[in-house]
PDB file of C-alpha atoms in Angstrom:
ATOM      1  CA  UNK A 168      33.853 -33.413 -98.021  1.00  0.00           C
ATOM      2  CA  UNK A 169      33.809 -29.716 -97.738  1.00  0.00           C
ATOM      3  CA  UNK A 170      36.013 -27.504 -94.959  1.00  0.00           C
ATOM      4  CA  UNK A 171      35.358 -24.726 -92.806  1.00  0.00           C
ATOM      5  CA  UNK A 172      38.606 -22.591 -91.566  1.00  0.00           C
ATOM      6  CA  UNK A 173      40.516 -22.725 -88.270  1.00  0.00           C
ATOM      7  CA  UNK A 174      42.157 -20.218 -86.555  1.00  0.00           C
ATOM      8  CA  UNK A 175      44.763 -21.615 -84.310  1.00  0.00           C
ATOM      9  CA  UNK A 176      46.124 -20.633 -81.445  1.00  0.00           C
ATOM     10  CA  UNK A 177      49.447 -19.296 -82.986  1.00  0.00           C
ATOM     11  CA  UNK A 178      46.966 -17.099 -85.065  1.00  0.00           C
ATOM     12  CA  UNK A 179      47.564 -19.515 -88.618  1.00  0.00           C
ATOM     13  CA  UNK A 180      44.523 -20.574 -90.677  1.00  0.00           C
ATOM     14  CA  UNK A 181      43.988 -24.013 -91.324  1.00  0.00           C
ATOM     15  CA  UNK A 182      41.279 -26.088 -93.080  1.00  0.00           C
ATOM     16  CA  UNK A 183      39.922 -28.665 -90.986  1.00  0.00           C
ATOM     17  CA  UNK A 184      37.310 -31.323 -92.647  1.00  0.00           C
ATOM     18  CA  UNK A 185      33.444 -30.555 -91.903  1.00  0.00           C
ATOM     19  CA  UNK A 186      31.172 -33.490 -89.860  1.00  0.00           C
ATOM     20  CA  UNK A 187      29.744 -36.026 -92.138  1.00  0.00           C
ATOM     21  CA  UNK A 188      26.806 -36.284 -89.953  1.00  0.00           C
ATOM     22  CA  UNK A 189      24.711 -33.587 -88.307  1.00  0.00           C
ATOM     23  CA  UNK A 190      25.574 -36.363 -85.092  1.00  0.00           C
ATOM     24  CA  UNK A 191      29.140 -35.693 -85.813  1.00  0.00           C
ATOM     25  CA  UNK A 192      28.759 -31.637 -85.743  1.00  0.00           C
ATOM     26  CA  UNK A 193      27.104 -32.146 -82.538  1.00  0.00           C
ATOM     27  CA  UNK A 194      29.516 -33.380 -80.663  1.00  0.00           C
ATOM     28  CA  UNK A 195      32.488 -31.355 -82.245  1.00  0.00           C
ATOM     29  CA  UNK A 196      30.419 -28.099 -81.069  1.00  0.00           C
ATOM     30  CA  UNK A 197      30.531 -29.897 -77.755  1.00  0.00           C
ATOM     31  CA  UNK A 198      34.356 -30.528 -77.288  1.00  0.00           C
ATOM     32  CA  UNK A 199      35.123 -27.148 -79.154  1.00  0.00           C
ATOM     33  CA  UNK A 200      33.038 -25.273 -76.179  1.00  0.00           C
ATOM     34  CA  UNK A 201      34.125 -27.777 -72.885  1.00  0.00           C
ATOM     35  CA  UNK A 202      36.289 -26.122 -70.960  1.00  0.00           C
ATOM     36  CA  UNK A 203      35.690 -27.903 -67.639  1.00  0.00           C
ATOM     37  CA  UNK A 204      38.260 -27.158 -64.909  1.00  0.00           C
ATOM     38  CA  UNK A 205      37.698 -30.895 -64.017  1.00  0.00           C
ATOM     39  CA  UNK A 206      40.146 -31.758 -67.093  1.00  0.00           C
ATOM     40  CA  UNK A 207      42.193 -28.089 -67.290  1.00  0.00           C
ATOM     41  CA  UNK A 208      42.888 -28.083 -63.730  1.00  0.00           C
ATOM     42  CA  UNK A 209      44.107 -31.816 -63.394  1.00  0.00           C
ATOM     43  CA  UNK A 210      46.294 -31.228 -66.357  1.00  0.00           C
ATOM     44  CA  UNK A 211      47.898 -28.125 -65.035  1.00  0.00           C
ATOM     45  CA  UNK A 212      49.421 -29.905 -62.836  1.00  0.00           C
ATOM     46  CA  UNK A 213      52.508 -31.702 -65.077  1.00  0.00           C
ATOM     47  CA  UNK A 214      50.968 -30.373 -68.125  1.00  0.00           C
ATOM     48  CA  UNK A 215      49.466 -33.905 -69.447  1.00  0.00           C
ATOM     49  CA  UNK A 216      45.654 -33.185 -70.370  1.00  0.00           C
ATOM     50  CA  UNK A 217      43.403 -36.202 -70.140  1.00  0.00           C
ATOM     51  CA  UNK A 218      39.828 -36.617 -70.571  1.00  0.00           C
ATOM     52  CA  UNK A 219      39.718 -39.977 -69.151  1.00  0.00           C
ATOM     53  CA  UNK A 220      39.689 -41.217 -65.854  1.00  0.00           C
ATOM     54  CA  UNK A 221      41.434 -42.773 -62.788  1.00  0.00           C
ATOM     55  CA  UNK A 222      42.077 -46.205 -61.366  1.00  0.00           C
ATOM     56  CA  UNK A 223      43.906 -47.366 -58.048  1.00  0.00           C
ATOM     57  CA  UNK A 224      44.231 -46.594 -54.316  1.00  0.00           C
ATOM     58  CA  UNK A 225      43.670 -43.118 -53.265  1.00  0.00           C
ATOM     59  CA  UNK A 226      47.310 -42.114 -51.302  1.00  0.00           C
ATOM     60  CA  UNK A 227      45.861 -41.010 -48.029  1.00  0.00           C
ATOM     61  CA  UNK A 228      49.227 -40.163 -46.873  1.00  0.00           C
ATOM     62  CA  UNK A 229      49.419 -37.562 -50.046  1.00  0.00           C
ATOM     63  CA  UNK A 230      46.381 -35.824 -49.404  1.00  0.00           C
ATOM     64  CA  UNK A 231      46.954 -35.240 -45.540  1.00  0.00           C
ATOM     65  CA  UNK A 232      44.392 -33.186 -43.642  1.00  0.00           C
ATOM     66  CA  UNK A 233      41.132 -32.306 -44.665  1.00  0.00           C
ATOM     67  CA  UNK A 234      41.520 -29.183 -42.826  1.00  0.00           C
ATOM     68  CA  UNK A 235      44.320 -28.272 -44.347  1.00  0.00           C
ATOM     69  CA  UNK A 236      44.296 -24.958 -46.539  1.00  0.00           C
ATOM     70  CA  UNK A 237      46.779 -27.122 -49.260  1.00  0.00           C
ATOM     71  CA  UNK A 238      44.313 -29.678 -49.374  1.00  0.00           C
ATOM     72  CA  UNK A 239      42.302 -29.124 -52.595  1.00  0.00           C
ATOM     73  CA  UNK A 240      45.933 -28.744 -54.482  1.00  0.00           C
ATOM     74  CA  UNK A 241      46.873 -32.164 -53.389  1.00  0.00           C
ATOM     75  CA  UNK A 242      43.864 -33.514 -53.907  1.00  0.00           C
ATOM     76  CA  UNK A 243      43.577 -32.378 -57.564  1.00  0.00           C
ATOM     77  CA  UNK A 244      47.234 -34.092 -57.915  1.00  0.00           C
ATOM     78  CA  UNK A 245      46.063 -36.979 -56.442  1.00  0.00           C
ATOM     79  CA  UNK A 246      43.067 -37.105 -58.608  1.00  0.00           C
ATOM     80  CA  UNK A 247      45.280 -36.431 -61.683  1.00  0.00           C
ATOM     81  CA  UNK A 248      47.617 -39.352 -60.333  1.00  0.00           C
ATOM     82  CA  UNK A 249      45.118 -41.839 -60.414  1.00  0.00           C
ATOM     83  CA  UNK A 250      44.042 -40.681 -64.111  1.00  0.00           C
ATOM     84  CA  UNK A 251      48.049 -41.139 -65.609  1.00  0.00           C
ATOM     85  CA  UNK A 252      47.880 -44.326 -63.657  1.00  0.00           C
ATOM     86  CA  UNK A 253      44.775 -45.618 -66.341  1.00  0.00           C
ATOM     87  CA  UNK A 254      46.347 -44.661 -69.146  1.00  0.00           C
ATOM     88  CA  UNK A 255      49.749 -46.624 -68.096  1.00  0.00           C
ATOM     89  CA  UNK A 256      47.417 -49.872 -67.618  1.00  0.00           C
ATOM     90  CA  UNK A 257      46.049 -49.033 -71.454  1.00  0.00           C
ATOM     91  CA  UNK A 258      49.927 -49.114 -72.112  1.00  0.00           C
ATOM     92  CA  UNK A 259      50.762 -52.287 -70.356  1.00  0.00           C
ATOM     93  CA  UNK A 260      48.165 -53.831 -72.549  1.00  0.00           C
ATOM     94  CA  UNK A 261      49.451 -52.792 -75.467  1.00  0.00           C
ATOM     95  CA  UNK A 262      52.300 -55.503 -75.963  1.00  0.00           C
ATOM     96  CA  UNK A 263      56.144 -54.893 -77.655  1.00  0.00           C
ATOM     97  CA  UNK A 264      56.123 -51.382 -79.063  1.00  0.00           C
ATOM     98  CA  UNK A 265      59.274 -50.522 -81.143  1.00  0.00           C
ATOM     99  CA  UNK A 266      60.740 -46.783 -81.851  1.00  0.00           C
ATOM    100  CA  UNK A 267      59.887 -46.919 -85.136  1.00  0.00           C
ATOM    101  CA  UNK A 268      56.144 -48.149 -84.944  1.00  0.00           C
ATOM    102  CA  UNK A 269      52.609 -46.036 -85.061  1.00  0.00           C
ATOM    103  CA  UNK A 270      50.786 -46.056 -82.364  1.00  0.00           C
ATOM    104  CA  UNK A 271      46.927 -44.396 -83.251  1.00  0.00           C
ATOM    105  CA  UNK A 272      44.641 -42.364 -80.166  1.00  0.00           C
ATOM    106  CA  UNK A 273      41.260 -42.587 -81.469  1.00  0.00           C
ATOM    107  CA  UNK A 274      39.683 -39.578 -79.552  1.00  0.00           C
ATOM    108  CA  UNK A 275      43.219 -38.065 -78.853  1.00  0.00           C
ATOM    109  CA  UNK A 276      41.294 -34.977 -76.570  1.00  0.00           C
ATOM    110  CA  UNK A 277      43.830 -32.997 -75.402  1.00  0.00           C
ATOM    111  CA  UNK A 278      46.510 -34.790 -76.314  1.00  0.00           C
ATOM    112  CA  UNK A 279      47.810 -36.144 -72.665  1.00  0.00           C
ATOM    113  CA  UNK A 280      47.804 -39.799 -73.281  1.00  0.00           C
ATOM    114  CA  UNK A 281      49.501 -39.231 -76.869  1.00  0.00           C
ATOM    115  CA  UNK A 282      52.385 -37.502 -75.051  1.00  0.00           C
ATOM    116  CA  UNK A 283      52.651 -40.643 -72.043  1.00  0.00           C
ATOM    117  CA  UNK A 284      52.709 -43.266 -74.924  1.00  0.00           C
ATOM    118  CA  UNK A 285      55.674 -41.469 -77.136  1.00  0.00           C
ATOM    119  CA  UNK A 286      57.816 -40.840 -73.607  1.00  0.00           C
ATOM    120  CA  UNK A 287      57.123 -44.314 -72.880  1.00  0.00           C
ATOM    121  CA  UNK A 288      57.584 -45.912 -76.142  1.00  0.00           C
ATOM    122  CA  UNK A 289      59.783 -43.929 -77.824  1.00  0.00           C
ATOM    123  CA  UNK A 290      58.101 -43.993 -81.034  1.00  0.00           C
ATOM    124  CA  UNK A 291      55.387 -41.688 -83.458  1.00  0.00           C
ATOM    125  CA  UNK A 292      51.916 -41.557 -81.860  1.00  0.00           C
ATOM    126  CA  UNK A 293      49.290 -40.054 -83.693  1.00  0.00           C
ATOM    127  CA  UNK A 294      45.636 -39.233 -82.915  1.00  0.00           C
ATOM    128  CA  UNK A 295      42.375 -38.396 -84.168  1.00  0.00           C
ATOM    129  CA  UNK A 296      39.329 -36.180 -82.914  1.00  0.00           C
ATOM    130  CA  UNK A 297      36.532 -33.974 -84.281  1.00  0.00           C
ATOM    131  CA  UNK A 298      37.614 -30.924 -82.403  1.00  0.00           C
ATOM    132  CA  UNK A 299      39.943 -28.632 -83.693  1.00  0.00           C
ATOM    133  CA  UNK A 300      40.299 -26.972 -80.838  1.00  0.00           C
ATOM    134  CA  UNK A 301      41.295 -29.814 -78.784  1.00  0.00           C
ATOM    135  CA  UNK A 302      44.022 -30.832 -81.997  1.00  0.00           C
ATOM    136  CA  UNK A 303      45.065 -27.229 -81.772  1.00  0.00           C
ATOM    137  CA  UNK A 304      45.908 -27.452 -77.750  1.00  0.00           C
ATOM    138  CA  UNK A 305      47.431 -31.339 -78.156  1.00  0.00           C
ATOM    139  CA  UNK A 306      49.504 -29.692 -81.031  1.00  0.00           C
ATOM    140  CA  UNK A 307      50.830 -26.854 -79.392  1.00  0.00           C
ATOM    141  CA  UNK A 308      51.532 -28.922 -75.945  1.00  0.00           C
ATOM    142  CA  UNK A 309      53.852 -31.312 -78.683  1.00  0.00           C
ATOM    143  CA  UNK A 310      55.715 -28.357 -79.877  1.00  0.00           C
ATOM    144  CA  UNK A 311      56.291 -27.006 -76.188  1.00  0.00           C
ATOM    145  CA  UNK A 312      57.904 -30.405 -75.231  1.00  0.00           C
ATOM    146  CA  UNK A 313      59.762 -30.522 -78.521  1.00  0.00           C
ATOM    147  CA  UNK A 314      58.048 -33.510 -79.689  1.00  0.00           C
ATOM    148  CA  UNK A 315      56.306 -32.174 -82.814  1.00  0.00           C
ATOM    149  CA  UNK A 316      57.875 -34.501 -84.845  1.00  0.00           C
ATOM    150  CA  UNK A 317      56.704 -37.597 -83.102  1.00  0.00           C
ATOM    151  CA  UNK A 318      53.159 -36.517 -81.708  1.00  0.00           C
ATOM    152  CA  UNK A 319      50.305 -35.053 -83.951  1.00  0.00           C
ATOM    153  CA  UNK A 320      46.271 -34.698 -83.460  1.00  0.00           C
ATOM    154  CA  UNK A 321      44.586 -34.562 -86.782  1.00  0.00           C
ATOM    155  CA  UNK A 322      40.619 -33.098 -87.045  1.00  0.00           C
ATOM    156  CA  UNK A 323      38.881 -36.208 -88.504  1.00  0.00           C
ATOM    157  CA  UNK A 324      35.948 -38.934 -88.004  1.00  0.00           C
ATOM    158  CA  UNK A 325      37.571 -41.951 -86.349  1.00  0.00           C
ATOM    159  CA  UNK A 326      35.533 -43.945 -88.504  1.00  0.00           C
ATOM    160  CA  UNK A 327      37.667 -43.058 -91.596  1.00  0.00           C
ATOM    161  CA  UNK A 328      41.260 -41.821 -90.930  1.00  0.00           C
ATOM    162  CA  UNK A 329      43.631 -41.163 -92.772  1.00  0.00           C
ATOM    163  CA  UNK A 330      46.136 -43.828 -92.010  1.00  0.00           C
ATOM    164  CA  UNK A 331      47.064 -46.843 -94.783  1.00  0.00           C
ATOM    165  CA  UNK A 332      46.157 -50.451 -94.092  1.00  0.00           C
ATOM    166  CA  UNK A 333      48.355 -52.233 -91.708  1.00  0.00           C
ATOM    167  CA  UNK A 334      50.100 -48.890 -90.784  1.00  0.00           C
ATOM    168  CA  UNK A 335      49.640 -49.073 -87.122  1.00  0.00           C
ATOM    169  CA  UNK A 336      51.309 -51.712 -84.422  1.00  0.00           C
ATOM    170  CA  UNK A 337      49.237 -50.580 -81.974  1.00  0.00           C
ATOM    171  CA  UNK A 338      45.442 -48.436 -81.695  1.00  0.00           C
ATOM    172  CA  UNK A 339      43.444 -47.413 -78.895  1.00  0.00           C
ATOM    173  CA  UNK A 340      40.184 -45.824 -77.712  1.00  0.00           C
ATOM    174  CA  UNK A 341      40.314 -44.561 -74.167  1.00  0.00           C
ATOM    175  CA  UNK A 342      36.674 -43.630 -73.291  1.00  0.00           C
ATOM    176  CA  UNK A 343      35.990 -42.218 -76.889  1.00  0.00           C
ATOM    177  CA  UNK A 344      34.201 -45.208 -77.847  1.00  0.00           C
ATOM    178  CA  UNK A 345      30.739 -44.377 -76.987  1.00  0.00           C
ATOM    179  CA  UNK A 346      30.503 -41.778 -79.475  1.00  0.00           C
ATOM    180  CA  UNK A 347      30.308 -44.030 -82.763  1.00  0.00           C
ATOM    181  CA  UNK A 348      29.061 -47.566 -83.928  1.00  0.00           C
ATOM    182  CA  UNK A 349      30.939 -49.947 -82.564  1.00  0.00           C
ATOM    183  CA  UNK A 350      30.806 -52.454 -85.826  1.00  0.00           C
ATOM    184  CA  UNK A 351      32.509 -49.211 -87.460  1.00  0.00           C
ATOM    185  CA  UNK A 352      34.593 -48.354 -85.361  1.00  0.00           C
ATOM    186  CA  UNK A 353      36.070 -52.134 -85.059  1.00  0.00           C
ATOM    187  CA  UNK A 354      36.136 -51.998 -88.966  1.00  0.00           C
ATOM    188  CA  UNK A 355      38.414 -48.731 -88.993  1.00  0.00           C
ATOM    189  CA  UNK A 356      41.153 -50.310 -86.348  1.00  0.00           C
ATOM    190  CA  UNK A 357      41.302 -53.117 -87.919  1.00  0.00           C
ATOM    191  CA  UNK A 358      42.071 -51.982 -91.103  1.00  0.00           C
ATOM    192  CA  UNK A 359      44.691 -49.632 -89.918  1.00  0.00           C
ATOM    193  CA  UNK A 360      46.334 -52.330 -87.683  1.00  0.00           C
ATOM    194  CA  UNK A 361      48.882 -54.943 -89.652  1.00  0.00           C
ATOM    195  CA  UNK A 362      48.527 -58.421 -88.431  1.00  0.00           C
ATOM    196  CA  UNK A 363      49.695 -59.051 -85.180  1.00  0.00           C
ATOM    197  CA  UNK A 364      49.191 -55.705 -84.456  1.00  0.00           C
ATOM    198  CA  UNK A 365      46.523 -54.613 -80.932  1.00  0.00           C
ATOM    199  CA  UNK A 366      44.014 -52.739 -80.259  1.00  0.00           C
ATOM    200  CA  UNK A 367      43.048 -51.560 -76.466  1.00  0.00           C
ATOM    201  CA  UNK A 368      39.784 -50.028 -75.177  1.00  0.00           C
ATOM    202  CA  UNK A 369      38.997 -48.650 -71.681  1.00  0.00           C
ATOM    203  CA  UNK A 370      35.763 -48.043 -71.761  1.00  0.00           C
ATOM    204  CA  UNK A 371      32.352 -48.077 -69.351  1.00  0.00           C
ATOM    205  CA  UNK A 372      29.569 -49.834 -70.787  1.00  0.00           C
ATOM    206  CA  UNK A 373      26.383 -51.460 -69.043  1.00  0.00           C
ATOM    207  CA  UNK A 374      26.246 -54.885 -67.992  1.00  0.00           C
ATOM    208  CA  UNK A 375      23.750 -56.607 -70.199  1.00  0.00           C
ATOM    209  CA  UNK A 376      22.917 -59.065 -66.596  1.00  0.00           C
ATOM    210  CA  UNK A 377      21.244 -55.987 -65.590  1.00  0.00           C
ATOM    211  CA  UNK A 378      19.171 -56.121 -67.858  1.00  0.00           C
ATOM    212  CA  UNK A 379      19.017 -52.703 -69.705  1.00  0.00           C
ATOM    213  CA  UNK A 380      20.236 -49.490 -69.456  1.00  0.00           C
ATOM    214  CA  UNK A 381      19.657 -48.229 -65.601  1.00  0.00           C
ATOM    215  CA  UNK A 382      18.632 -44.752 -65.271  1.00  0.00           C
ATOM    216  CA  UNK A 383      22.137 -43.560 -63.809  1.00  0.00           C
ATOM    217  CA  UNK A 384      23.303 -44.859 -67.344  1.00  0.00           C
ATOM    218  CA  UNK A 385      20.982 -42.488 -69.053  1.00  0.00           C
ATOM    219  CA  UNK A 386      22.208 -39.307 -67.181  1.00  0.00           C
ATOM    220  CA  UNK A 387      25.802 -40.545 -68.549  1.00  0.00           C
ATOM    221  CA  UNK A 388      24.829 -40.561 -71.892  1.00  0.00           C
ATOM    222  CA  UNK A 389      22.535 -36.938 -71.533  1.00  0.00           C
ATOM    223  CA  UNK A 390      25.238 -35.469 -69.629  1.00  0.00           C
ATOM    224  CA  UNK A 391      28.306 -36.739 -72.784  1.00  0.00           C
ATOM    225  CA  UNK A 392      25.947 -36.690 -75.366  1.00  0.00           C
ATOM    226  CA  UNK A 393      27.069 -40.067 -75.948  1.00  0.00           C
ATOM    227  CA  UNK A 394      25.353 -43.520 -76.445  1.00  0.00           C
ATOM    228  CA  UNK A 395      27.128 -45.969 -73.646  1.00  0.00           C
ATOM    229  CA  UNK A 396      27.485 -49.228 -75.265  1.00  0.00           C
ATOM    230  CA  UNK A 397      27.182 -52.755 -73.644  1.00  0.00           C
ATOM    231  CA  UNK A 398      29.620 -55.189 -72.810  1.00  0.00           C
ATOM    232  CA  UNK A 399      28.347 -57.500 -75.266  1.00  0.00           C
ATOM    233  CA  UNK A 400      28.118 -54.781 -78.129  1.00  0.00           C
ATOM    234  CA  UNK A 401      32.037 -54.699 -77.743  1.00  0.00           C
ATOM    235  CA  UNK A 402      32.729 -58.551 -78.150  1.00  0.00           C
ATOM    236  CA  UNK A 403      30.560 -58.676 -81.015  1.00  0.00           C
ATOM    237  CA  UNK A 404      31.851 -55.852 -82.820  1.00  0.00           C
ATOM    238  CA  UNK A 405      35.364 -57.133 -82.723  1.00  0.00           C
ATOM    239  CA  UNK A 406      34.615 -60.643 -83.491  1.00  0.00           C
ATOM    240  CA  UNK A 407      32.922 -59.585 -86.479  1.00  0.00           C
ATOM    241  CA  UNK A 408      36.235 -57.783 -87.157  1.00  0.00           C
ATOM    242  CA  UNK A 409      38.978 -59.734 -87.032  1.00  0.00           C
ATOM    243  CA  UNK A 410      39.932 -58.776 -83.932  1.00  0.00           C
ATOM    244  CA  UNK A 411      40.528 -61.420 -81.178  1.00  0.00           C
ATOM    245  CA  UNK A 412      40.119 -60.471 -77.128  1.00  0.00           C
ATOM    246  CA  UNK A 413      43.302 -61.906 -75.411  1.00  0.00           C
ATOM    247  CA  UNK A 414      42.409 -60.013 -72.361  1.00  0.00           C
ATOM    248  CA  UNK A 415      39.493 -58.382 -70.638  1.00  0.00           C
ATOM    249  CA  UNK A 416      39.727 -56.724 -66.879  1.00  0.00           C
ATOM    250  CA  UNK A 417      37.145 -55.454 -65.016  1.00  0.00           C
ATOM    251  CA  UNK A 418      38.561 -52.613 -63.388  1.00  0.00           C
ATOM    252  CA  UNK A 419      34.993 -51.314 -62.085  1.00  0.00           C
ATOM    253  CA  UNK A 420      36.393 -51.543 -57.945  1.00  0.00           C
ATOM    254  CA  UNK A 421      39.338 -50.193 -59.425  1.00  0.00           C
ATOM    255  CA  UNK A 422      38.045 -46.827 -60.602  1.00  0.00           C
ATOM    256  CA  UNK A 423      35.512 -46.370 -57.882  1.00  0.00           C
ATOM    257  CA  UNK A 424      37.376 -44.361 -55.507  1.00  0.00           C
ATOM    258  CA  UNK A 425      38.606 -41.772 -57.854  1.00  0.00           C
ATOM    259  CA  UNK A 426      34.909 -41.491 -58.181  1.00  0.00           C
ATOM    260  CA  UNK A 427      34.028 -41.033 -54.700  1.00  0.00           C
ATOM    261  CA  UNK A 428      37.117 -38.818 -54.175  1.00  0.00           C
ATOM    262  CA  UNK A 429      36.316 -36.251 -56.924  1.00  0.00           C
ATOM    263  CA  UNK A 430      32.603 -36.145 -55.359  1.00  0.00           C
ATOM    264  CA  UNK A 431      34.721 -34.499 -52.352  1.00  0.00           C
ATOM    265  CA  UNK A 432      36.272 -31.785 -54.840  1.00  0.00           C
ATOM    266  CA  UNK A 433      35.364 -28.498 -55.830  1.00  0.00           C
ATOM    267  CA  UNK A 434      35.326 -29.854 -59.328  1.00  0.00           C
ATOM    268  CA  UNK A 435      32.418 -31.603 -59.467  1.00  0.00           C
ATOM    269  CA  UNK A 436      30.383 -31.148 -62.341  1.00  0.00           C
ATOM    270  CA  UNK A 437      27.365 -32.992 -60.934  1.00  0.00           C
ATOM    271  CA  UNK A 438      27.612 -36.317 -62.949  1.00  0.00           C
ATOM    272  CA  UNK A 439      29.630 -38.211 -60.235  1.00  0.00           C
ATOM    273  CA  UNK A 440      26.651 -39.693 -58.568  1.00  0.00           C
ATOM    274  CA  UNK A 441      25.811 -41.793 -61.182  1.00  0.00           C
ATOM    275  CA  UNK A 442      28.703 -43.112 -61.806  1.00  0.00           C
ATOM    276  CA  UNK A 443      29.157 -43.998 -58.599  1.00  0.00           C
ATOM    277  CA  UNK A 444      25.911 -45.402 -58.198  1.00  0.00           C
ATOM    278  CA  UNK A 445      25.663 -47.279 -61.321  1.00  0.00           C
ATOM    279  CA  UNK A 446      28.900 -48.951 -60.127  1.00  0.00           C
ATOM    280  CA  UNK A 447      27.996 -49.669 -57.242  1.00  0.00           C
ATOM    281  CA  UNK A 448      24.279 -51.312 -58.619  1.00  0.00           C
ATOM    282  CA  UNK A 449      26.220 -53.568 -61.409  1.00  0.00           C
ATOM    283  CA  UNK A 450      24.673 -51.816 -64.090  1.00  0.00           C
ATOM    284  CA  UNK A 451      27.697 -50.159 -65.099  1.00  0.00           C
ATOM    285  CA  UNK A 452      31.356 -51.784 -65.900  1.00  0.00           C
ATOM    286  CA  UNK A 453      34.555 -50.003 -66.362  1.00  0.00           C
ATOM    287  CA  UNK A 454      35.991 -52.486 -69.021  1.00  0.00           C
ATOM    288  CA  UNK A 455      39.622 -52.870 -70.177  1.00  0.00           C
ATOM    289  CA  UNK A 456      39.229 -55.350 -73.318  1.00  0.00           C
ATOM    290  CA  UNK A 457      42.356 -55.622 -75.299  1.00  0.00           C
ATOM    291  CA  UNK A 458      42.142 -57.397 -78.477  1.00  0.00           C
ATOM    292  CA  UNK A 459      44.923 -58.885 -81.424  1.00  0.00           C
ATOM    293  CA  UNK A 460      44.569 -58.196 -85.043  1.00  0.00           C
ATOM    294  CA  UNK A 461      44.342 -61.279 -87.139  1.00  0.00           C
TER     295      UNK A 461
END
């Protein structure tokens, strides 16, 4: 595999592994460039970057009057609330975690849920993404906090990382997913995961009773670059795998006002009708399916 050379943000030079597929370059050019204030704003505000999002009850109380002139700030924290709050319910699912386990992000982003899972758990969490520019930002963010030592992003294809079989007590994808083949992808955690060990993916993918992909489905995928996946796809991939579903949770009403209340924002980065819309039709489902390595 050839390299092509990185300058970080601390102005070092590093070597970071070229795409294996044009695909692959694609959407590495992609995350290098996004710099939506939808994800840099949220995360300014306790310094935890997602690129995922939120599930629960919007706090009314929180947010106060419309008419307010603080009302955008608090709604931006509330916003970012509601996205922490889905990764905790990722963590939940995740079983007994130790302090001296792995933990694996496949499609680490920014780094924010890598950071939640070590405070939480105590133990190393590593992840994986094609950008080196988001590595480089979940990086630095580990040194500012002083957790260097126990948090890393690594530039690599989550379909081959560089982890040894049966490393990891614990893997997830948090809407990363749709940007690989699922049969792969199962493969790779699998692998990595010792017996025993569980794998958790939050994820939207279409409801195969709807028949095919609706059309609000289709702007998803144009507006990611991504190829949405079904619900089936999922439950076939890890059967074939060796990975067993003990638990899947529609959380579809669940993540439906964080939906409608970013619509509200100034952030909107005109993809929020269709997900609203497609949740509201059935044709989309936000899935939680957690899954045991046997």
């Amino acid at each position: 595999m050839t390299s092509t050379e990185f300058t970080t943000a601390d102005g070092t030079c590093t070597f970071v592994p070229a795409p294996t597929t044009p695909y692959q370059g694609d959407i590495a050019r992609y995350w290098n460039n996004e710099a939506r204030p939808v994800n840099l704003r949220l995360g300014d505000v306790d310094g935890l970057y997602h690129h995922h999002y939120g599930v629960g009850e919007i706090d009314r109380a929180a947010l106060g009057d419309p008419a307010d002139s603080a009302y955008e700030k608090k709604l931006i924290a509330e916003l970012h609330r509601l996205e922490s709050a889905q990764a905790d319910i990722l963590f939940d699912s995740l079983g007994a975690i130790g302090r001296d386990d792995l933990l694996v992000d496949a499609g680490c982003g920014r780094g924010g849920s890598m950071v939640m899972a070590h405070q939480r758990f105590g133990c190393k969490v590593e992840g994986v993404t094609l950008s080196a520019k988001q590595a480089d930002f979940a990086n630095g963010r580990a040194k500012e906090l002083g957790i260097e030592g126990h948090v890393q992003a690594r530039v690599c294809n989550m379909l081959d990382t560089p982890f040894e079989t049966g490393q990891a007590a614990g893997s997830w994808n948090n809407e990363s997913s749709m940007y690989v083949d699922l049969h792969d992808l199962m493969a790779e955690h699998a692998r990595i995961l010792g017996v025993g060990g569980r794998y958790v993916t939050i994820t939207g993918c279409w409801n195969p009773k709807y028949g095919q992909p609706s059309k609000w489905v289709s702007q998803i995928n144009a507006h990611f670059e991504c190829n949405i996946h079904s619900r089936r796809e999922y439950l076939r991939a890890m059967a074939d795998n060796r990975l067993v579903p003990n638990a899947i949770v529609d959380l579809t009403a669940a993540t439906l006002p964080y939906w409608e209340l970013r619509a509200t924002s100034s952030l909107v980065t005109g993809i929020e009708e269709a997900f609203i819309e497609s949740y509201k039709d059935g044709s989309f489902q936000y899935l939680l399916i957690a899954a045991d390595r046997v």
